[in-house]
Short mmCIF file of C-alpha atoms in Angstrom, two decimals:
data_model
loop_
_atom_site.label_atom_id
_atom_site.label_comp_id
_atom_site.label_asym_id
_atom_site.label_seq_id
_atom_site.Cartn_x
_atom_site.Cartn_y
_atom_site.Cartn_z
CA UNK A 241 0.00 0.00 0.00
CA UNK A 242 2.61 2.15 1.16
CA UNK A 243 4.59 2.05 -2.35
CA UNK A 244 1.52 2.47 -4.25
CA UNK A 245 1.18 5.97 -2.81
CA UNK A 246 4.73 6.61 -3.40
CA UNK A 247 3.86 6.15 -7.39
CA UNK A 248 0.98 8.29 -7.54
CA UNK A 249 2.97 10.95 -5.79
CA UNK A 250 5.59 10.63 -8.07
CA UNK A 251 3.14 10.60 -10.82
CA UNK A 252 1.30 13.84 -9.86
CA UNK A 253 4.65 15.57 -9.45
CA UNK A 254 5.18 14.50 -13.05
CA UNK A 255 1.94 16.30 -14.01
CA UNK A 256 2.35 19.32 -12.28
CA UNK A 257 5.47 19.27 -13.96
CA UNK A 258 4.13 19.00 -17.14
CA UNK A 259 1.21 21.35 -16.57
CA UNK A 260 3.84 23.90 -15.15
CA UNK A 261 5.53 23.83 -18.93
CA UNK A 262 2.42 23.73 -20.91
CA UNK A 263 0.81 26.70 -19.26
CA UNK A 264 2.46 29.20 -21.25
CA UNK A 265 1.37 27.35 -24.68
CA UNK A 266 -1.78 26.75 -23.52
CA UNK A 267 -2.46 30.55 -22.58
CA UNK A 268 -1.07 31.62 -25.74
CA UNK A 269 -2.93 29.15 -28.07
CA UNK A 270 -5.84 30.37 -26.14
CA UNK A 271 -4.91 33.93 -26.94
CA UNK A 272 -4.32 33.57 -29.90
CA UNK A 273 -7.62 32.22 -30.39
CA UNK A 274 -9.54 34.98 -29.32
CA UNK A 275 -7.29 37.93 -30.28
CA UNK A 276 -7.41 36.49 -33.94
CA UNK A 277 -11.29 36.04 -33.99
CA UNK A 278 -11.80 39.11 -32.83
CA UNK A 279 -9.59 39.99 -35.77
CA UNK A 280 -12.21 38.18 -37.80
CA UNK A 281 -14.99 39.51 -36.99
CA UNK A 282 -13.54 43.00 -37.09
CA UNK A 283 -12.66 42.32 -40.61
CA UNK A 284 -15.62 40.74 -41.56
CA UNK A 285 -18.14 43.72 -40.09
CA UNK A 286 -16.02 45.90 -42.26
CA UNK A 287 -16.31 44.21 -45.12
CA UNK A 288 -19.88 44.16 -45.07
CA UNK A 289 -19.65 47.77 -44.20
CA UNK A 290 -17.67 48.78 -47.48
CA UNK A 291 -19.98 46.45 -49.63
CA UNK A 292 -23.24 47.99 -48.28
CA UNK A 293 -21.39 52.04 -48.81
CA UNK A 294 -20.35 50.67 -52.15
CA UNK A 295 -23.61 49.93 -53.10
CA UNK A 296 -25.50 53.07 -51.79
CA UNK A 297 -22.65 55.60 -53.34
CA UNK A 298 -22.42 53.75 -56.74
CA UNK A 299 -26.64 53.65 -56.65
CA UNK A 300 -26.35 57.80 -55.83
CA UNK A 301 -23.72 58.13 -59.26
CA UNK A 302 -26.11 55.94 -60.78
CA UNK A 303 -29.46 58.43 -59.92
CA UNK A 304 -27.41 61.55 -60.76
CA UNK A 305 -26.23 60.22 -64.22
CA UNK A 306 -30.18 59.65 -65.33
CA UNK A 307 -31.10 62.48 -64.04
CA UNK A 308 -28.29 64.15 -65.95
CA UNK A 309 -27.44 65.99 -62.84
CA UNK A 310 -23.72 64.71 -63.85
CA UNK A 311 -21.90 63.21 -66.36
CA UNK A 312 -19.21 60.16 -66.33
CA UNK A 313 -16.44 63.02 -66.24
CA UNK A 314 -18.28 64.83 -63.66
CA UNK A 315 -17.96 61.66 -61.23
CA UNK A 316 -14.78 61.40 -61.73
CA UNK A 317 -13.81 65.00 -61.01
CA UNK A 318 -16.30 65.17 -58.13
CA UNK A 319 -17.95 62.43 -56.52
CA UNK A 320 -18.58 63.98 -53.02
CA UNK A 321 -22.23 63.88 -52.85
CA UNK A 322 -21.93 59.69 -53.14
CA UNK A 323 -19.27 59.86 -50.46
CA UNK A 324 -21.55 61.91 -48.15
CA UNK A 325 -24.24 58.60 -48.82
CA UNK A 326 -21.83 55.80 -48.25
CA UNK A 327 -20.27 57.56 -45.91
CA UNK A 328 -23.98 57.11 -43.99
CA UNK A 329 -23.67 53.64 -44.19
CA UNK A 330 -20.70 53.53 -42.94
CA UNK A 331 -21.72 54.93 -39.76
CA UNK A 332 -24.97 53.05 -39.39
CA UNK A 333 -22.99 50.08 -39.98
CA UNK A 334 -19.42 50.66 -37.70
CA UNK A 335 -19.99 54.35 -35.92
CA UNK A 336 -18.02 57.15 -36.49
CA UNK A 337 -14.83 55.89 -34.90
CA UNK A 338 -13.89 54.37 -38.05
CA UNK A 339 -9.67 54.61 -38.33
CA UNK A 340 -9.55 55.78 -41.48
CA UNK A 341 -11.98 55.44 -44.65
CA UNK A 342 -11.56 56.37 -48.43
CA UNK A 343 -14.25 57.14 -51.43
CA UNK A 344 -12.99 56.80 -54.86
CA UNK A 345 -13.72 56.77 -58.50
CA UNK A 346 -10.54 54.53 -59.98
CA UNK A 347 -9.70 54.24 -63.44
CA UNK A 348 -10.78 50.85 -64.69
CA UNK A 349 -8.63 49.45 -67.57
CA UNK A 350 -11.47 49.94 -69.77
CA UNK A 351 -13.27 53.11 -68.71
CA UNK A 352 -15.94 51.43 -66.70
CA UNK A 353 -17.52 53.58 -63.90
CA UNK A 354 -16.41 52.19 -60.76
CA UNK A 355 -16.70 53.17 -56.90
CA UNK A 356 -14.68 52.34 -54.60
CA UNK A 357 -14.66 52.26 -50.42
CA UNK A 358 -11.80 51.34 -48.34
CA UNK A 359 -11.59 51.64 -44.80
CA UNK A 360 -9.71 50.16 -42.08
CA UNK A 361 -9.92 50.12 -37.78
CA UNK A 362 -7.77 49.69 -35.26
CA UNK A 363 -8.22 46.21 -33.08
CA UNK A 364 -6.97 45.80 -29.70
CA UNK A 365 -4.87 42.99 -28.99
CA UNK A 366 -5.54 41.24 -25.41
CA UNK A 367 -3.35 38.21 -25.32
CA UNK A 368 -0.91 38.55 -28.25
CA UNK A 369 0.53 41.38 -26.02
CA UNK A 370 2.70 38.95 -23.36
CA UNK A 371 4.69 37.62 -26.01
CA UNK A 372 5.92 41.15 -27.82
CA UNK A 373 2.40 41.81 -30.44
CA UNK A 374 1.54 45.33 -30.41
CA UNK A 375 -0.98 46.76 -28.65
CA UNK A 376 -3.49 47.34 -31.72
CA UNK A 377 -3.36 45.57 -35.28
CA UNK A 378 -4.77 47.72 -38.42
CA UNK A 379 -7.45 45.48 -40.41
CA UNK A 380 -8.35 46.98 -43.50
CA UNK A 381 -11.36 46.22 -45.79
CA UNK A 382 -11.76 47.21 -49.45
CA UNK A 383 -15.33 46.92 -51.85
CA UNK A 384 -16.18 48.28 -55.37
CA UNK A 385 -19.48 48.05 -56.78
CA UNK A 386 -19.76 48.78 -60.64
CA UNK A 387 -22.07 50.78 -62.27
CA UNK A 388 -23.09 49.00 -65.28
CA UNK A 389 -25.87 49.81 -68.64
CA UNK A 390 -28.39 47.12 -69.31
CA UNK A 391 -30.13 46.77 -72.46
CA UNK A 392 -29.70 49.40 -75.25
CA UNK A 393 -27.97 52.26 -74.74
CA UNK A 394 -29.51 55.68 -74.89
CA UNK A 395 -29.40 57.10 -78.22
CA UNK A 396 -31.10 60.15 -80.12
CA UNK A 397 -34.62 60.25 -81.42
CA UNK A 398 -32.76 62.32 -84.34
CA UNK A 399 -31.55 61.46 -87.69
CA UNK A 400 -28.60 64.00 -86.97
CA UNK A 401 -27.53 66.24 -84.16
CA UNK A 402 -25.45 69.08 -84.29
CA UNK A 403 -23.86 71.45 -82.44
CA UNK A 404 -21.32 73.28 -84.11
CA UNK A 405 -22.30 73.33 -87.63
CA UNK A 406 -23.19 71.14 -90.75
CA UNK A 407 -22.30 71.51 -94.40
CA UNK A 408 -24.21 69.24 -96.81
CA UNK A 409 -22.35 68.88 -100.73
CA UNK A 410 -24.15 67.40 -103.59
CA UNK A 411 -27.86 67.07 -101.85
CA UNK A 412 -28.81 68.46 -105.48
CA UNK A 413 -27.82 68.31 -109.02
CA UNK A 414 -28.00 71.41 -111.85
CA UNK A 415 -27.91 73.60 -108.63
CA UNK A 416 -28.48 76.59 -110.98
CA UNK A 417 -31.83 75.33 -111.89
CA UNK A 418 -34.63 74.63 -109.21
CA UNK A 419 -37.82 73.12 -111.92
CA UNK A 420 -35.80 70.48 -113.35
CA UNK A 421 -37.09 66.95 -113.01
CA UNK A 422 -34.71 64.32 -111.21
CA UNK A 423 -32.65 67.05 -109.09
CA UNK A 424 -32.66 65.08 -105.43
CA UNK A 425 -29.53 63.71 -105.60
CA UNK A 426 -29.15 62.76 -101.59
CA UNK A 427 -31.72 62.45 -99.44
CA UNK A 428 -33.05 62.77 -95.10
CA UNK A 429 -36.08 60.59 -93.44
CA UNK A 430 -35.84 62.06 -90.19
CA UNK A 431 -35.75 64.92 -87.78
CA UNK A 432 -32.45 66.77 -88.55
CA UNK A 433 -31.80 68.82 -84.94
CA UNK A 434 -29.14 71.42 -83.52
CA UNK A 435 -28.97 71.69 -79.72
CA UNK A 436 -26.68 73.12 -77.36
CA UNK A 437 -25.68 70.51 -75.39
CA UNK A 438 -28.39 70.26 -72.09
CA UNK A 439 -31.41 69.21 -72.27
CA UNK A 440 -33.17 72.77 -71.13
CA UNK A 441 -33.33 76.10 -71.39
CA UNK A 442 -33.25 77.93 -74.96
CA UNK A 443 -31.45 77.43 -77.56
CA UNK A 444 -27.94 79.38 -77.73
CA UNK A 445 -28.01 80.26 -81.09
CA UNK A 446 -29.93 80.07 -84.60
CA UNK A 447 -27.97 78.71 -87.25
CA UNK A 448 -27.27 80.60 -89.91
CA UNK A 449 -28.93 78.94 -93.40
CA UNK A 450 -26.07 78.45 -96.49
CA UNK A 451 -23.37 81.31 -94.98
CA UNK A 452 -19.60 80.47 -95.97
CA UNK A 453 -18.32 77.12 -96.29
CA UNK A 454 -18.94 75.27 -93.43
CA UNK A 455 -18.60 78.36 -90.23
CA UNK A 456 -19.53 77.57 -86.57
CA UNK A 457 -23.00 78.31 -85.52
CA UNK A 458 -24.04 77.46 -89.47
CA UNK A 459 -25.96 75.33 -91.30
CA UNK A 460 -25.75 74.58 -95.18
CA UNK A 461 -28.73 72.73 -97.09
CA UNK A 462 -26.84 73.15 -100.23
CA UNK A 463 -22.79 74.15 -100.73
CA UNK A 464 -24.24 74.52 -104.70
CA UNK A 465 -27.05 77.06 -103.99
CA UNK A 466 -27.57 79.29 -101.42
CA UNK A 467 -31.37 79.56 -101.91
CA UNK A 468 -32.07 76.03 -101.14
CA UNK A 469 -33.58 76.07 -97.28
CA UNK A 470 -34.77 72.19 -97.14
CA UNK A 471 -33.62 68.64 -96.92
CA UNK A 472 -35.82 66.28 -99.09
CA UNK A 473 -37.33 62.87 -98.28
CA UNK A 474 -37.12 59.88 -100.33
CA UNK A 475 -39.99 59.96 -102.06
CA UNK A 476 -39.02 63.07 -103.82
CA UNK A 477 -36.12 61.43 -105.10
CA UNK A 478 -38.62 58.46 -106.04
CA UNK A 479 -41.10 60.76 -107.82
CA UNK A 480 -38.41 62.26 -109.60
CA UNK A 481 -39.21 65.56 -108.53
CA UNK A 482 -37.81 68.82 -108.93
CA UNK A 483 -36.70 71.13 -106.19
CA UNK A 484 -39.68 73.12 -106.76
CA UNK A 485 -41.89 70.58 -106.82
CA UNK A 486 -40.51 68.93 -103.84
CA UNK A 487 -40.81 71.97 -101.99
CA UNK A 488 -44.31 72.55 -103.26
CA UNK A 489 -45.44 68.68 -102.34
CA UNK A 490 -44.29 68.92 -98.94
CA UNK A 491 -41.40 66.50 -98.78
CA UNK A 492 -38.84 69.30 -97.45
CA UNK A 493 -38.16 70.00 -93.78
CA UNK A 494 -35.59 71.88 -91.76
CA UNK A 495 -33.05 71.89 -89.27
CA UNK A 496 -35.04 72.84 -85.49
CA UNK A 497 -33.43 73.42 -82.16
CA UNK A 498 -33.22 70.28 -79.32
CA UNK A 499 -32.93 70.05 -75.85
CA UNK A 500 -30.42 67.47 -75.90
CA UNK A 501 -28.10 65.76 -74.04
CA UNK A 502 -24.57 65.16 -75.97
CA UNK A 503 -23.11 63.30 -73.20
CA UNK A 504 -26.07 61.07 -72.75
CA UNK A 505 -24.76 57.83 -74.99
CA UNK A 506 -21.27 58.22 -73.24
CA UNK A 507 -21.81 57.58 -69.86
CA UNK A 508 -24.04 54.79 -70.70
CA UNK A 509 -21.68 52.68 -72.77
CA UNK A 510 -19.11 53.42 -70.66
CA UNK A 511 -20.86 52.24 -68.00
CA UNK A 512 -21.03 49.13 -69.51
CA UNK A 513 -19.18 46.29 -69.28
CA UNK A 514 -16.02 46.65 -71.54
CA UNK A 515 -14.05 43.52 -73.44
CA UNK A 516 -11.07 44.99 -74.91
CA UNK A 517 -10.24 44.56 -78.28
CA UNK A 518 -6.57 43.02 -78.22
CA UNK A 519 -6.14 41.49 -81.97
CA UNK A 520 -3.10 44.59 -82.55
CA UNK A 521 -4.92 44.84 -85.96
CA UNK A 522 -6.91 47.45 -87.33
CA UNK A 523 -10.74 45.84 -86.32
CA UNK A 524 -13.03 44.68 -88.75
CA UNK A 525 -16.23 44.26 -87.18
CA UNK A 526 -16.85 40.46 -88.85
CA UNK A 527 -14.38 39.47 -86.35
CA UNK A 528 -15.80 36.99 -83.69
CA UNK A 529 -15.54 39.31 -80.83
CA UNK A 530 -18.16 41.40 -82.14
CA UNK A 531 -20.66 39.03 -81.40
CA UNK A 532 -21.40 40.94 -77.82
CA UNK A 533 -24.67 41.24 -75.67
CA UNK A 534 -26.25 44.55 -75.70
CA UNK A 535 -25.37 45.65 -72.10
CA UNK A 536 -21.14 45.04 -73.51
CA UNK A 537 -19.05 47.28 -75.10
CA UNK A 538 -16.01 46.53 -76.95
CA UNK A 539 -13.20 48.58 -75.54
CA UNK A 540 -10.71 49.83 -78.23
CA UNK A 541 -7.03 51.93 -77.81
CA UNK A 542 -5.26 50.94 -81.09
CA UNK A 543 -2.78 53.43 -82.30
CA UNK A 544 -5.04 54.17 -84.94
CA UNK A 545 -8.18 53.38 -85.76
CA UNK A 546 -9.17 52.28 -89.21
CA UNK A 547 -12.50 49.88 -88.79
CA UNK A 548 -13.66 47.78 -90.96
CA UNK A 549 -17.38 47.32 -91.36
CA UNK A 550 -19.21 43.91 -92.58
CA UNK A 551 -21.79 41.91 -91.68
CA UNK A 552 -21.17 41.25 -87.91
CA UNK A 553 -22.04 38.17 -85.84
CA UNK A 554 -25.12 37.59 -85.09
CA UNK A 555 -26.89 38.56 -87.85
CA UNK A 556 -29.20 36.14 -89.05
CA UNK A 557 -29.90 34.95 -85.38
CA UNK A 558 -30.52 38.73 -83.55
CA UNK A 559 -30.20 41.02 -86.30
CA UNK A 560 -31.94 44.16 -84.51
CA UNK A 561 -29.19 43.61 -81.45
CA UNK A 562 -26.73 46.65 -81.43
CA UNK A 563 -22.99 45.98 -81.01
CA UNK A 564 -21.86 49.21 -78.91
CA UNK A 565 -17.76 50.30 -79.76
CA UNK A 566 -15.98 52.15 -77.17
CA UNK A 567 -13.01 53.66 -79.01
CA UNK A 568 -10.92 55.53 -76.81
CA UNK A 569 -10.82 59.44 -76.22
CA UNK A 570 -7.07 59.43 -77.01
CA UNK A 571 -7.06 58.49 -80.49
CA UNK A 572 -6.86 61.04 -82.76
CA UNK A 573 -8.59 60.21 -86.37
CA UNK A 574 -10.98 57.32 -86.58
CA UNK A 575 -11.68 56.10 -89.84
CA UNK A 576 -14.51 53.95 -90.74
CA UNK A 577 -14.90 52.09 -93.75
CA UNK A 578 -17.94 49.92 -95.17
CA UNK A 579 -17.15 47.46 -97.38
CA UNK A 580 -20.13 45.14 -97.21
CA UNK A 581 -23.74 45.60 -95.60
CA UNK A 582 -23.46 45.26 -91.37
CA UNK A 583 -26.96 44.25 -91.16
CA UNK A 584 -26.72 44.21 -87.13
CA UNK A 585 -26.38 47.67 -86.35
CA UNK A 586 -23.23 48.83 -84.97
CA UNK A 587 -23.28 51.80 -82.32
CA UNK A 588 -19.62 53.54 -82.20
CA UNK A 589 -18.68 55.91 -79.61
CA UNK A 590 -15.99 57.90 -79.87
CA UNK A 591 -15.54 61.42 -76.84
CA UNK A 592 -12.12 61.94 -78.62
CA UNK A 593 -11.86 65.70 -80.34
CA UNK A 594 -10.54 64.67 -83.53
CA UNK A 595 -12.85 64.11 -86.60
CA UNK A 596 -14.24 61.05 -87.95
CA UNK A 597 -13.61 60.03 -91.77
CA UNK A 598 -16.88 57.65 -92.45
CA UNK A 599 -16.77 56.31 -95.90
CA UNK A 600 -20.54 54.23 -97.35
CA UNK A 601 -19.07 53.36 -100.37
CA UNK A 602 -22.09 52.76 -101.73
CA UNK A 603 -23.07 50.20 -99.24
CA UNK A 604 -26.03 50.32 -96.22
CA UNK A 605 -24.78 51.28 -92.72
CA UNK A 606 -27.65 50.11 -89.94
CA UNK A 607 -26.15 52.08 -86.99
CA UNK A 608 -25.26 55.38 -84.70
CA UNK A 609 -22.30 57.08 -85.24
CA UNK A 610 -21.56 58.96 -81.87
CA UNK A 611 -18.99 61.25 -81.45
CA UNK A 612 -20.22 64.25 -79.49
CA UNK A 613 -17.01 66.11 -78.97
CA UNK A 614 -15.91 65.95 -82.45
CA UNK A 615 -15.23 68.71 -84.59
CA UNK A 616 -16.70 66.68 -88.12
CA UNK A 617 -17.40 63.71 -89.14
CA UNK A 618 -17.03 63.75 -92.47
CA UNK A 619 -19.41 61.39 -94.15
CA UNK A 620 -19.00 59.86 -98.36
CA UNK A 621 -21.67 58.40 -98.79
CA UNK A 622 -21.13 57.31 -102.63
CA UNK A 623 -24.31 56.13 -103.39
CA UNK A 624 -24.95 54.43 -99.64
CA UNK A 625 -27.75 54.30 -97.44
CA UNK A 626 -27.99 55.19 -93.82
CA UNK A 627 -30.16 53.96 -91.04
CA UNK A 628 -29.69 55.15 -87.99
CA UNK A 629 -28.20 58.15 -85.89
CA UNK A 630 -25.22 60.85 -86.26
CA UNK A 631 -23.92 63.00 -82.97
CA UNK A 632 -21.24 65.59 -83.42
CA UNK A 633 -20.19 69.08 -82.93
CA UNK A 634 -20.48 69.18 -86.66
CA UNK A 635 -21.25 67.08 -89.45
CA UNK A 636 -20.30 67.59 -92.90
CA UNK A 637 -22.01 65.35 -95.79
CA UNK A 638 -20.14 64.53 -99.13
CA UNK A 639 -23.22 62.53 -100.07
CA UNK A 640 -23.82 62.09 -104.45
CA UNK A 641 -27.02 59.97 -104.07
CA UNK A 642 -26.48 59.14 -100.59
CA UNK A 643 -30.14 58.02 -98.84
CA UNK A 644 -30.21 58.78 -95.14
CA UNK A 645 -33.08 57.43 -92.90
CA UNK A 646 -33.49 57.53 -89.39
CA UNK A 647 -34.09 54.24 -87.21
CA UNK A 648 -34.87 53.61 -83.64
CA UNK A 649 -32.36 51.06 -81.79
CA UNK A 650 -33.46 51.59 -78.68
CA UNK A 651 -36.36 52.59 -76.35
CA UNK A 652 -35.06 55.40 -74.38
CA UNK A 653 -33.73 58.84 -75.81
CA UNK A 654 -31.24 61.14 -74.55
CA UNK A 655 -33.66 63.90 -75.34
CA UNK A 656 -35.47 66.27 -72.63
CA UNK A 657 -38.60 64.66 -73.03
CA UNK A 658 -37.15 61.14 -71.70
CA UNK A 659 -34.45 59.34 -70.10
CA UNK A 660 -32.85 56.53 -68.36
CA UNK A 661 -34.09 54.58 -65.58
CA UNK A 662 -32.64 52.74 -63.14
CA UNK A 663 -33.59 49.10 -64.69
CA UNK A 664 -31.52 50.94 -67.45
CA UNK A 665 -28.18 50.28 -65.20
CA UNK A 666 -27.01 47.01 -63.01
CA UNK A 667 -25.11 48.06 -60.04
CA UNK A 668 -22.91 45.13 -58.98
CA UNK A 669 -19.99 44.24 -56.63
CA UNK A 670 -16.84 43.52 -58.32
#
């Protein structure tokens, strides 16, 4: 009896022994348990703080673009009143004791309208202290939610719109004779507008009818005669009219003022989502990657730009499905060239300043050509036909027996007597 309580002592010596030199570990393992959860959940109620103030500032950009309150450059430049909202949530979420927190607008690789929240706390440490941790460990959080266009992108309810001036050459032939039969060489189905640049208020200026060859704040119905004060339809072209009788029949109509939004198209397809076109060859828009959804927008920053249009992809399966082009503002010339029949429409926009060479060659172009900021897009038709939309400062038409008609590809305008909505843009977390 005696030596069995000599072994237990010995035995429980042992384990106080042992539990002596596994205190430490244990205390630290134990530590380290809760000063990393707490950690954990730090990050994690921070992370669902930045995702919910990502998703309230990026839905304020997104009310303040369709109610053209701002534009996509305006964001960019100034994005405080979003920052005020997510900032909100940011305190309903945390409090105000917040470390440090950040708002931002960053450049995406391809232009699309981002917002961004970062912030980051302090957390005590408890434990981790004994064996040489700080006394506090920064956890940091990060969330951007993207402001994305659904469905078709605003457009114009307008055959053309203008800002700076537009020079039409050859609309006519034997200028120096209005009465005889066959003289409608080119022709306009649609509303032909000037605006300047909003969407209220009154018009800045009245465009003078046929001055000088092709002057700001000027419009020319004819560069041959500086009597004629009408674009013709179709079927004066079709009846073989003269100008007189054209005018006489009714099938002439004029350039009016717009309230009209030139940035309107822009910040929708670059709020899109962009697939950049890598191929490091001039794009011809047969090419596979032009088979795109209507709420994507092929991203383009070539050197130059000299596009190639045939049919696209997709035609004979969703031939009324626009294909939106988002050629960068840095390039300096675009030049577009038909060579066969696109039959899908193809919507380019281009917020560059320099002009845009767009050559029908005889061909029909289904399509907008968007380029708000430019001084002229310089259209040849050569015999063409045109359905759709032009945007620019100005516009000047080489057009011998060039048909122009215009055609709706979408169901929202950038006009002031509609707009966007908000089922017109997915906000998302990237």
């Amino acid at each position: 009896m005696l030596s069995f309580f000599r072994g237990f002592l010995r035995q429980r010596g042992s384990v106080l022994l042992l539990t002596g030199l596994l205190l430490p570990f244990v205390i630290g393992v134990t530590g380290l348990a809760v000063d990393v959860g707490n950690l954990y959940l730090t990050q994690s109620r921070l992370q669902n703080a930045a995702d919910a103030a990502a998703l309230a500032g990026a839905a304020d950009i997104r009310d303040d673009l369709i109610a053209h309150r701002t534009t996509v450059q305006g964001v960019k430049a100034n994005h405080s009143a979003a920052d005020n909202v997510a900032g909100g949530y940011v305190d309903d979420n945390l409090g105000k004791d917040v470390a440090s927190r950040g708002y931002d607008v960053p450049e995406a690789s391809a232009a699309q309208l981002q917002y961004k929240v970062s912030l980051t706390e302090d957390v005590p440490l408890y434990f981790l202290r004994v064996f040489g941790a700080d006394k506090t460990r920064s956890v940091g959080a990060a969330s951007t939610a993207a402001i994305i266009g659904k469905g078709k992108a605003t457009t114009s309810k307008h055959l053309f719109v203008f800002k700076d001036g537009m020079e039409e050459v050859n609309s006519i032939n034997n200028p120096d004779n209005m009465n005889i039969k066959g003289q409608i060489s080119s022709t306009f189905d649609g509303d032909i507008a000037y605006t300047d640049g909003v969407t209220s208020g009154a018009p800045d200026y009245t465009p003078i009818a046929n001055p000088s060859y092709f002057p700001p704040n000027g419009i020319q119905y004819s560069s041959q005669n500086a009597n004629l004060k009408y674009f013709f339809t179709k079927q004066a072209a079709d009846e073989n009219c003269s100008v007189t009788e054209a005018e006489a029949n009714g099938y002439g109509h004029q350039a009016n003022y717009t309230a009209y939004d030139m940035d309107a198209l822009h910040r929708q397809v670059t709020a899109m989502t962009q697939v950049r076109y890598t191929n490091g060859k001039n794009p011809d828009s047969s090419e596979a990657i032009f088979d795109q959804n209507t709420s994507t927008a092929i991203y383009i920053k070539e050197p130059n730009v000299n596009l190639s249009v045939n049919r696209l992809p997709g035609s004979d399966t969703h031939p009324n499905d626009p294909v939106y082009l988002n050629i960068d503002d840095s390039i300096g010339v675009v030049n577009i060239n038909v060579n066969s029949d696109n039959v899908r429409p193809l919507v380019v926009c281009y917020n560059g300043k320099g002009e845009i060479h767009f050559n029908m060659q005889g061909h029909t172009f289904r399509g907008i050509i968007y380029a708000p900021n430019s001084p002229k897009i310089l259209c040849n038709a050569g015999g063409g036909n045109f359905y759709g939309s032009m945007i620019a400062s100005g516009l000047d038409l080489r057009n011998d027996r060039g048909h122009f008609f215009y055609e709706d590809f979408d169901a929202s305008s950038g006009s002031a007597a509609t707009g966007g909505a908000s089922s017109d843009y997915e906000i998302k977390l990237l």
